[in-house]
Amino acid sequence: MIISPKSISTLIIALSISIISCAQNTTEKTTPIFKDGEAQIVEAFSNTNKWIRHDLWVETEFDTDGDGKPDRMHVAVTRPEQTETEDLKLPIIYVTSPYFAGVAADLPGVMWDVEIELGESAKERVHPEVTRRGHRPIISNSHLRKWVPRGYIVVHSSSPGTGLSDGAPTIGGENESLAPKAVIDWLCGRAKGYTEREGSEEIKAYWSTGKVGMTGTSYNGTLPLAAATTGVEGLEAIIPIAPNTSYYHYYRSNGLVRSPGGYLGEDIDVLYDFVHSGKEENRPYNNETIRDTEMKNGMDRETGDYNEFWEGRDYLNQMDNMKAALLMSHGFNDWNVMPVHSYRIYKAAKEKGLPTQIYYHQNGHGGPPPTSMMNKWFTKYLHGIDNGVENAENKSYIVREYDDPQEPTAYKDYPNPEASDVSLNLTYGGTSIGGLTLNKVPVAGEMLSDDASISGSELAQATNSKNRLLYVTPKLKEDLHISGVPQVTITLASSKPAANLSVWLVSLPWQEGKDVKITDNIITRGWADPKNHKSLSKEENLVIGKDYTITFDLQPDDQIIKAGQQIGLMIFSSDKEFTLHPKPGTELMIHLGSTQLKLPIVGGDDAYTKATD
């Protein structure tokens, strides 16, 4: 074919227009923006009316509801319109939970009866039913306004046996790790997603870069860790907030049956009932298989021993495959999910050589790191921006007692590397006020009598009490910085074959009034079963009058005790807020010469001596 000069000219003009148009289209494409190592809010991503929202079901590799088919997890996606109109691919912030579809009502009798003798079986409790709430395609609106405008896709899913997800809740069982793994596999193109729960029409995550980060608080913070322990490819970073990392540590303490703070009588089967919002027709099978068989046979409220059931629900035992970078967050005064949960995982991840940081505040349950910290973490590991967060000299960020939670103080690590244990001995007089001293003390014994009707705060404020022993330091002349895990060694004899043992570390004088802060009175706490003095997994009845020595950790802490205060070690038996409540009268003889508190203090013995001399 011969093309005329006029046709060639016309073709050149058309090509030029096409090239200009393509260049303009390329220029106009929306992309994330970064400044100072953080993803910035992009106006084009911020119009909520233009966000694309849809749901689907991801097929897993397990069947826990007994219907002979792989369970499918309900997933909801929220993404900027540019992922559709401009072929834009973005990384994912993923949040999964058993709570999204509602929980059971807190009816009378749903908790286990704690007014029983140690070792006895309680009467059967009430089993509530959950009425599911929520409508497709929205599972949750959490985290959307924080992350979608910054150039992320936010994905939510309901845990097995909750909401519109198949399966059964197992409260820490294997399926609760494999369910988010399946969703991440789908986001990375390795698993199948379907437009309907029972349908066969597949749906792809064509808008995903295959880079996923997870976060959430409490149970929702546990599940990012559960997913990470599978080693799933594509899960680059997790930010657990107040996560429950071991159901044994949540419902037991050193062999003792102990409730989480605020939920006296709760146990793992109570939580199962609380979240079981899945298909009504599947619930009888799930109840019989999980709650009434696996949990009933494994949870063991009679002894409180550590066994295979609890071992399988401890994520510290499953960290071999973990590869995700970890930014951990927790409150030192969280008496629900206690700070040991975060510390043990942070320590293990650090020992594995994973990128790690930890953020601690001084308040109670919940509390995310500052947005800037989270932003830098996700920017580095999901967008791949080299902001140096993994090379930061300081690994620990702690909110000091009177500071804004958004303004933590940076330290090289937690515990503070400059802290060392100071060994404090007990001097006679604990029924009123005994002493804590660096010096060795004569062999002596003091008696306390159990009475669970008296609260720990009442005991700490009592001038004299036969129901507790209290030993205090001299009044501090200078501030004293505690950082780490206090430990007690107690030698005791009991008047009965079983006894609770509770320890509080307190700051005195006790403060009262509306301006009292959460850090003002209780420094930290711990509980143990003397019957487990040799082993967590096998208790033995106490021989009445025989001496037993038990050593155990209190909860981790980092607190500055102000000058003018005294640090007090309070030893008592049943804790009204946390333990079972046997009848009053069990007597414990505490042998002072072989009882000791190890207190991690920044500056060690020198700092302690300077503050107390």
XYZ file of C-alpha atoms in Angstrom:
613
model
C 0.000 0.000 0.000
C 1.250 3.474 -0.914
C 0.511 6.173 1.719
C 0.216 9.751 0.517
C 2.174 12.592 2.181
C -1.117 14.015 3.491
C -1.978 10.685 5.130
C 1.499 10.495 6.664
C 1.080 14.005 8.066
C -2.309 13.115 9.521
C -0.884 9.931 11.046
C 2.004 11.828 12.638
C -0.402 14.337 14.205
C -2.609 11.514 15.522
C 0.387 9.708 16.991
C 1.611 12.911 18.591
C -1.783 13.513 20.196
C -1.834 9.910 21.388
C 1.658 10.196 22.905
C 0.766 13.490 24.625
C -2.459 11.967 25.912
C -0.613 8.928 27.294
C 1.956 11.164 28.960
C -0.797 13.244 30.513
C -2.596 10.138 31.742
C 0.646 8.857 33.251
C 1.234 12.179 34.972
C -2.296 12.282 36.325
C -2.190 8.816 37.914
C -2.578 8.922 41.682
C 0.177 7.417 43.813
C 1.033 7.366 47.527
C 3.095 10.269 48.840
C 5.874 9.949 51.432
C 7.511 12.540 53.637
C 9.960 12.070 56.505
C 9.633 8.317 56.105
C 5.835 8.305 56.512
C 2.936 7.816 54.107
C 1.004 11.083 53.805
C -2.718 11.639 53.418
C -3.515 11.893 49.702
C -6.557 13.988 48.832
C -7.539 11.725 45.937
C -7.645 8.704 48.293
C -9.673 10.533 50.945
C -13.119 10.803 49.373
C -15.027 8.140 51.304
C -17.893 8.261 48.790
C -15.553 6.955 46.105
C -14.067 4.102 48.098
C -14.843 0.688 46.643
C -16.293 -1.715 49.198
C -17.051 -5.369 48.532
C -16.982 -8.718 50.293
C -16.087 -12.309 49.448
C -15.232 -15.683 50.989
C -11.733 -17.167 51.080
C -11.386 -20.943 51.102
C -9.184 -22.402 53.837
C -7.431 -25.763 54.201
C -9.489 -26.923 57.214
C -13.010 -28.058 58.068
C -13.875 -27.358 61.699
C -17.675 -27.294 61.503
C -17.956 -30.913 60.353
C -19.831 -30.352 57.074
C -17.199 -32.112 54.950
C -16.224 -28.951 53.047
C -13.306 -26.563 53.553
C -14.339 -23.666 55.759
C -14.620 -20.303 54.042
C -13.759 -17.040 55.769
C -15.849 -13.928 55.226
C -13.654 -11.056 54.009
C -14.467 -7.390 53.366
C -12.327 -5.033 51.280
C -12.176 -1.238 51.268
C -9.961 0.354 48.629
C -9.479 3.688 46.838
C -11.284 3.990 43.504
C -7.922 4.383 41.772
C -7.313 0.642 42.274
C -10.094 0.201 39.708
C -9.901 3.305 37.487
C -6.112 3.635 37.270
C -5.002 0.013 37.673
C -3.265 1.030 40.906
C -1.928 -1.711 43.163
C -1.535 -1.003 46.883
C -0.399 -2.848 50.011
C -2.893 -4.065 52.597
C -3.597 -3.341 56.265
C -5.460 -6.441 57.461
C -7.554 -6.738 60.622
C -9.299 -9.938 61.679
C -11.500 -10.559 64.712
C -14.080 -12.851 66.345
C -15.960 -9.772 67.635
C -17.155 -8.078 64.442
C -20.572 -9.806 64.328
C -21.443 -9.247 67.973
C -20.969 -11.105 71.247
C -23.117 -12.828 73.844
C -24.843 -10.913 76.613
C -23.198 -11.024 80.047
C -26.026 -12.917 81.744
C -26.049 -14.116 85.360
C -24.347 -17.481 85.660
C -22.233 -17.332 82.483
C -19.002 -17.117 84.500
C -17.629 -19.988 86.556
C -18.460 -19.875 90.251
C -15.356 -18.795 92.173
C -16.854 -19.323 95.629
C -15.437 -22.826 95.914
C -12.640 -24.657 97.679
C -9.361 -25.100 95.820
C -9.336 -28.303 93.763
C -13.128 -28.672 93.759
C -15.265 -28.751 90.619
C -17.727 -25.892 90.208
C -21.337 -26.408 89.201
C -22.159 -26.151 85.486
C -22.552 -22.602 84.236
C -25.040 -20.951 81.848
C -24.238 -21.033 78.102
C -25.472 -17.880 76.335
C -26.227 -17.643 72.611
C -24.961 -14.856 70.350
C -27.368 -13.004 68.087
C -25.357 -12.147 64.996
C -25.364 -8.546 63.831
C -24.008 -6.777 60.779
C -24.868 -6.685 57.098
C -22.983 -7.348 53.888
C -20.686 -6.138 52.503
C -19.374 -4.318 55.589
C -17.667 -6.334 58.325
C -16.086 -3.374 60.121
C -15.201 0.283 59.617
C -12.138 0.166 61.860
C -8.833 1.602 60.597
C -10.353 2.915 57.340
C -9.963 6.651 57.927
C -6.417 6.193 59.218
C -4.976 4.052 56.424
C -6.979 4.277 53.178
C -6.188 8.006 52.680
C -2.505 7.157 53.169
C -2.434 4.740 50.259
C -3.435 1.400 51.745
C -6.232 -1.059 51.145
C -7.932 -2.132 54.375
C -9.168 -5.710 54.660
C -11.297 -7.175 57.458
C -12.283 -10.778 58.094
C -14.391 -12.601 60.649
C -12.687 -15.428 62.543
C -13.806 -19.071 62.157
C -17.271 -19.688 63.567
C -18.109 -15.996 63.838
C -20.203 -13.727 61.660
C -20.562 -15.072 58.124
C -17.400 -17.190 58.333
C -17.667 -20.977 58.374
C -16.022 -23.147 60.989
C -15.843 -23.139 64.764
C -14.136 -20.784 67.198
C -11.365 -22.652 68.992
C -9.895 -19.778 71.063
C -6.279 -20.187 70.107
C -6.595 -23.431 68.154
C -4.767 -24.087 64.884
C -7.619 -22.891 62.668
C -7.331 -19.383 64.143
C -3.797 -19.215 62.732
C -4.627 -20.848 59.407
C -7.676 -18.644 58.739
C -5.757 -15.340 58.418
C -3.005 -17.255 56.611
C -5.571 -18.249 53.970
C -6.708 -14.635 53.569
C -3.090 -13.510 53.116
C -2.546 -16.339 50.636
C -5.557 -15.042 48.679
C -4.207 -11.488 48.774
C -0.986 -12.880 47.316
C -2.700 -14.996 44.645
C -2.177 -18.398 46.282
C -5.674 -19.206 47.568
C -9.170 -19.114 46.120
C -11.742 -16.460 46.880
C -15.420 -16.658 45.959
C -18.111 -14.052 45.503
C -20.577 -16.107 47.576
C -20.337 -18.301 50.655
C -21.605 -21.367 48.792
C -20.833 -20.198 45.264
C -18.253 -21.160 42.642
C -17.543 -17.794 40.995
C -13.958 -16.876 41.820
C -12.649 -13.415 42.635
C -9.035 -12.245 42.485
C -7.147 -9.617 44.494
C -5.761 -7.971 41.345
C -5.339 -4.670 43.229
C -2.926 -6.120 45.820
C 0.838 -5.679 45.785
C 1.151 -8.833 47.896
C 2.529 -6.865 50.847
C 0.400 -7.246 53.984
C 0.587 -5.756 57.471
C -1.654 -6.679 60.388
C -2.722 -4.889 63.533
C -5.487 -4.954 66.144
C -6.121 -4.765 69.878
C -6.639 -7.561 72.422
C -8.012 -10.675 70.626
C -7.675 -8.684 67.390
C -4.012 -8.183 68.350
C -3.531 -11.877 69.081
C -4.506 -12.930 65.565
C -1.714 -11.031 63.752
C 0.738 -13.014 65.870
C -1.186 -16.218 65.147
C -0.886 -15.537 61.417
C 2.801 -14.598 61.691
C 3.686 -17.871 63.435
C 2.613 -19.759 60.305
C 5.444 -18.080 58.379
C 3.022 -17.095 55.606
C 4.709 -15.297 52.716
C 3.507 -11.746 52.207
C 2.875 -10.904 55.855
C 5.669 -8.386 56.213
C 4.916 -6.633 59.505
C 2.589 -6.887 62.486
C 1.637 -4.376 65.179
C -0.147 -6.311 67.954
C -1.730 -4.104 70.626
C -2.232 -5.739 74.052
C -2.244 -9.231 72.498
C -3.082 -12.414 74.387
C -0.085 -14.538 73.446
C -0.857 -17.531 75.689
C -4.254 -18.646 76.906
C -2.579 -20.317 79.865
C -1.049 -17.025 80.933
C -4.440 -15.398 80.413
C -6.465 -17.822 82.558
C -3.795 -19.295 84.847
C -0.754 -18.042 86.746
C 2.096 -20.289 87.877
C -0.279 -23.221 88.398
C -3.036 -21.078 89.917
C -6.536 -20.705 88.473
C -6.650 -16.933 87.957
C -9.203 -14.782 86.176
C -8.297 -11.887 83.887
C -8.840 -8.557 85.616
C -12.442 -7.397 85.472
C -13.801 -10.814 84.448
C -13.888 -12.868 87.633
C -14.764 -16.482 86.795
C -14.038 -16.249 83.072
C -12.282 -19.177 81.407
C -11.543 -20.240 77.852
C -14.939 -21.883 77.341
C -16.675 -18.695 78.501
C -14.842 -16.762 75.789
C -15.884 -19.442 73.276
C -19.551 -18.843 74.111
C -18.978 -15.113 74.077
C -17.796 -14.987 70.420
C -19.673 -17.914 68.823
C -21.750 -15.860 66.381
C -21.544 -18.180 63.339
C -24.255 -20.236 61.648
C -26.953 -21.299 64.115
C -27.248 -24.729 62.502
C -23.515 -25.375 63.030
C -23.455 -24.414 66.700
C -24.579 -27.756 68.228
C -21.767 -29.617 66.434
C -19.225 -26.931 67.367
C -20.360 -26.904 70.991
C -20.108 -30.660 71.335
C -16.761 -30.924 69.536
C -14.899 -27.881 70.816
C -16.470 -26.580 74.020
C -17.911 -29.725 75.576
C -15.117 -32.112 74.575
C -11.793 -30.482 73.711
C -12.096 -27.608 76.170
C -13.841 -29.533 78.924
C -11.178 -32.251 78.839
C -8.225 -29.875 78.536
C -8.829 -26.674 80.496
C -8.647 -28.303 83.979
C -9.966 -25.744 86.472
C -9.292 -28.206 89.291
C -5.477 -28.115 89.226
C -4.538 -25.173 86.993
C -1.612 -27.202 85.627
C 0.055 -26.529 82.276
C -0.776 -29.356 79.834
C -0.921 -30.185 76.114
C -4.179 -28.277 75.728
C -2.593 -25.048 76.976
C 0.711 -25.752 75.232
C -1.089 -25.763 71.871
C -2.564 -22.346 72.642
C 0.730 -20.667 73.497
C 2.186 -18.748 70.547
C 5.630 -18.664 72.129
C 5.817 -22.368 71.242
C 5.020 -21.645 67.589
C 7.493 -18.919 66.664
C 10.009 -20.982 64.706
C 8.468 -19.978 61.354
C 7.822 -16.321 62.155
C 9.423 -13.864 59.715
C 7.328 -10.705 60.063
C 8.776 -7.530 61.556
C 7.264 -6.837 64.992
C 6.220 -3.571 66.621
C 4.673 -4.552 69.959
C 2.393 -2.348 72.055
C 1.079 -2.788 75.604
C 0.163 -1.029 78.858
C 2.061 -1.735 82.082
C -1.184 -1.448 84.047
C -3.198 -3.803 81.872
C -4.620 -6.311 84.360
C -6.797 -7.949 81.709
C -4.179 -9.048 79.167
C -1.151 -8.577 81.372
C 2.161 -7.118 80.128
C 3.972 -10.474 80.258
C 2.086 -11.397 77.072
C 3.860 -8.799 74.952
C 7.226 -9.033 76.698
C 7.691 -12.771 76.149
C 7.011 -12.492 72.401
C 9.098 -9.350 71.960
C 12.009 -11.064 73.695
C 11.690 -14.197 71.542
C 11.387 -12.227 68.293
C 14.467 -10.211 69.198
C 16.390 -13.405 69.952
C 15.387 -14.723 66.513
C 16.953 -11.649 64.936
C 13.671 -10.236 63.628
C 13.223 -6.463 63.308
C 11.569 -5.483 66.590
C 10.466 -2.482 68.588
C 8.288 -2.245 71.683
C 6.014 0.552 72.898
C 4.760 0.553 76.486
C 2.429 3.070 78.095
C 1.385 3.394 81.733
C -2.364 2.887 81.287
C -4.618 -0.156 81.144
C -5.931 -2.402 78.374
C -5.429 -1.290 74.784
C -3.584 1.778 73.575
C -1.861 1.749 70.162
C 1.564 3.220 69.510
C 1.635 6.799 68.199
C 0.353 6.999 64.634
C 3.786 8.174 63.492
C 5.426 4.973 64.820
C 2.847 2.755 63.135
C 3.096 4.778 59.931
C 6.871 4.441 59.724
C 6.637 0.701 60.430
C 4.096 0.045 57.681
C 5.763 2.512 55.292
C 9.032 0.602 55.563
C 7.731 -2.937 55.321
C 4.700 -2.523 53.046
C 5.672 0.337 50.733
C 9.397 -0.434 50.852
C 10.458 3.131 51.668
C 13.931 3.188 53.193
C 13.172 5.249 56.311
C 15.719 3.467 58.532
C 13.167 2.333 61.102
C 14.739 -1.110 61.315
C 18.123 0.396 62.165
C 16.932 2.704 64.944
C 19.330 2.741 67.878
C 16.452 2.708 70.364
C 14.226 -0.375 70.417
C 12.045 0.602 73.361
C 9.614 3.516 73.654
C 8.046 4.018 77.073
C 5.499 6.624 78.059
C 6.587 8.118 81.351
C 4.080 8.417 84.175
C 2.781 11.916 83.490
C 3.465 12.173 79.759
C 1.209 12.151 76.713
C 0.917 8.610 75.237
C 1.842 10.146 71.875
C 5.212 11.235 73.288
C 7.083 8.198 74.627
C 10.651 8.350 75.876
C 13.142 6.379 73.810
C 15.424 3.798 75.456
C 17.970 1.427 74.002
C 15.854 -1.590 74.942
C 13.408 -3.079 77.400
C 14.242 -3.907 80.117
C 16.489 -0.886 80.441
C 20.053 -2.203 79.843
C 21.250 -0.168 82.844
C 18.937 -2.040 85.231
C 20.132 -4.872 87.443
C 18.491 -6.917 90.184
C 18.608 -5.613 93.736
C 17.990 -8.397 96.270
C 15.831 -7.258 99.174
C 15.251 -9.250 102.340
C 12.339 -9.087 104.767
C 12.500 -7.917 108.391
C 9.974 -8.893 111.038
C 6.717 -6.982 111.544
C 4.678 -7.677 108.406
C 1.281 -7.842 110.133
C 1.756 -4.117 110.667
C 4.713 -2.938 108.566
C 7.964 -4.870 108.262
C 11.043 -3.778 106.366
C 12.861 -4.454 103.099
C 16.631 -4.396 103.462
C 19.806 -5.260 101.569
C 21.112 -6.992 104.679
C 20.677 -10.640 105.613
C 18.006 -11.140 108.257
C 17.680 -13.580 111.168
C 15.583 -16.704 110.675
C 12.028 -15.833 111.647
C 8.489 -16.595 110.575
C 5.249 -14.633 110.322
C 1.697 -15.915 109.928
C -1.133 -14.659 107.730
C -4.705 -15.904 107.509
C -6.633 -16.104 104.234
C -9.839 -14.119 103.734
C -10.928 -13.593 100.127
C -13.667 -11.168 101.171
C -11.053 -8.471 101.823
C -9.718 -6.699 98.735
C -6.049 -6.207 98.045
C -6.406 -2.435 98.200
C -7.977 -2.711 101.664
C -5.128 -4.927 102.813
C -2.485 -2.539 101.471
C -4.032 0.392 103.344
C -4.557 -1.438 106.642
C -2.366 -0.270 109.517
C -2.478 -3.777 110.955
C -3.910 -6.966 109.467
C -3.697 -10.660 110.177
C -4.671 -11.275 106.529
C -1.538 -9.969 104.866
C 2.150 -9.327 105.458
C 3.593 -5.999 104.291
C 7.299 -5.115 104.036
C 8.454 -1.678 102.912
C 11.626 0.167 101.968
C 12.726 3.328 103.747
C 11.142 6.490 102.381
C 12.876 7.287 99.072
C 15.138 10.334 99.079
C 15.439 10.245 95.294
C 13.352 8.897 92.427
C 13.926 5.188 91.785
C 13.512 3.691 88.323
C 12.239 0.101 88.154
C 12.639 -1.574 84.748
C 12.177 -5.266 84.080
C 10.640 -8.323 85.703
C 10.591 -8.429 89.523
C 10.880 -11.886 91.042
C 9.967 -13.283 94.446
C 11.177 -16.375 96.266
C 8.864 -17.345 99.128
C 9.273 -20.155 101.638
C 6.008 -21.056 103.323
C 4.079 -23.693 105.196
C 0.309 -24.117 104.891
C -2.368 -25.237 107.341
C -4.236 -26.940 104.461
C -3.267 -29.141 101.465
C -3.950 -26.248 99.050
C -3.643 -22.474 99.195
C -3.646 -19.437 96.939
C -0.567 -17.219 96.999
C -0.786 -13.582 95.878
C 1.845 -10.839 95.805
C 1.442 -7.130 95.161
C 4.233 -4.592 94.845
C 2.801 -1.243 95.950
C 3.825 2.386 96.273
C 3.017 3.891 99.690
C 1.468 5.926 101.120
C -1.636 4.772 99.257
C -3.238 7.588 97.295
C -6.998 8.263 97.331
C -9.231 10.740 95.506
C -10.348 11.731 92.040
C -6.871 12.778 90.890
C -5.265 9.390 91.590
C -3.467 7.997 88.545
C -3.341 4.337 87.587
C 0.388 4.316 88.423
C 0.029 5.791 91.909
C -0.620 2.704 94.052
C -0.007 -0.666 92.416
C 3.430 -1.133 90.880
C 2.960 -4.735 89.779
C 1.451 -8.066 90.881
C 1.854 -11.830 90.708
C 0.104 -15.061 91.714
C 1.178 -18.680 92.163
C 0.046 -22.082 93.391
C 2.443 -23.426 96.047
C 1.428 -26.934 94.947
C 3.303 -26.239 91.694
C 6.563 -25.310 93.422
C 8.437 -27.978 91.414
C 6.616 -27.955 88.095
C 3.899 -26.076 86.225
C 2.653 -29.312 84.716
C 2.324 -31.451 87.848
C 1.161 -30.223 91.215
C 1.407 -32.055 94.526
C -0.705 -31.623 97.651
C 0.969 -29.660 100.404
C 1.847 -31.535 103.561
C 0.356 -29.507 106.387
C 3.099 -27.659 108.269
C 5.863 -28.611 105.812
C 8.037 -25.883 104.278
C 7.951 -25.296 100.527
C 9.916 -22.770 98.483
C 8.469 -21.301 95.303
C 10.054 -18.759 92.968
C 8.025 -16.848 90.381
C 8.004 -13.638 88.367
C 5.728 -10.682 88.894
C 4.407 -8.817 85.873
C 6.969 -6.782 83.872
C 7.069 -3.081 84.669
C 8.872 0.152 83.962
C 8.023 2.818 86.485
C 9.724 5.699 88.268
C 8.794 5.723 91.961
C 8.909 9.285 93.217
C 10.985 10.515 96.135
C 8.919 10.503 99.315
C 7.255 7.180 98.498
C 8.024 3.729 99.906
C 8.022 0.504 97.916
C 6.026 -2.210 99.646
C 5.964 -5.975 99.129
C 2.571 -7.359 100.188
C 2.123 -11.125 100.570
C -1.355 -12.564 101.022
C -3.355 -15.610 100.004
C -6.584 -15.254 97.990
C -6.952 -12.180 95.780
C -10.578 -11.056 95.715
C -10.269 -9.639 92.183
C -8.426 -12.527 90.520
C -8.368 -15.911 92.298
C -10.836 -18.502 93.536
C -12.466 -17.679 96.897
C -12.100 -20.601 99.318
C -13.587 -20.305 102.788
C -11.548 -18.047 105.105
C -9.076 -19.461 107.566
C -6.210 -21.076 105.654
C -3.017 -20.046 107.418
C 0.342 -19.486 105.750
C 3.598 -19.275 107.687
C 6.119 -17.183 105.720
C 9.766 -17.843 106.580
C 11.515 -14.498 106.299
C 15.097 -15.788 106.207
C 14.454 -17.641 102.928
C 12.032 -15.183 101.342
C 13.379 -12.508 99.002
C 12.377 -9.891 96.436
C 14.576 -9.258 93.405
C 13.782 -5.806 92.066
C 15.260 -4.666 88.712
C 16.472 -1.103 89.292
C 18.199 1.239 86.875
C 21.584 1.766 88.475
C 21.317 -1.394 90.583
C 22.485 -1.520 94.214
C 24.183 1.871 94.006
C 20.992 3.618 92.899
C 18.949 1.830 95.543
C 21.419 2.653 98.315
C 21.597 6.285 97.253
C 17.793 6.562 97.267
C 17.266 4.889 100.638
C 20.269 5.842 102.824
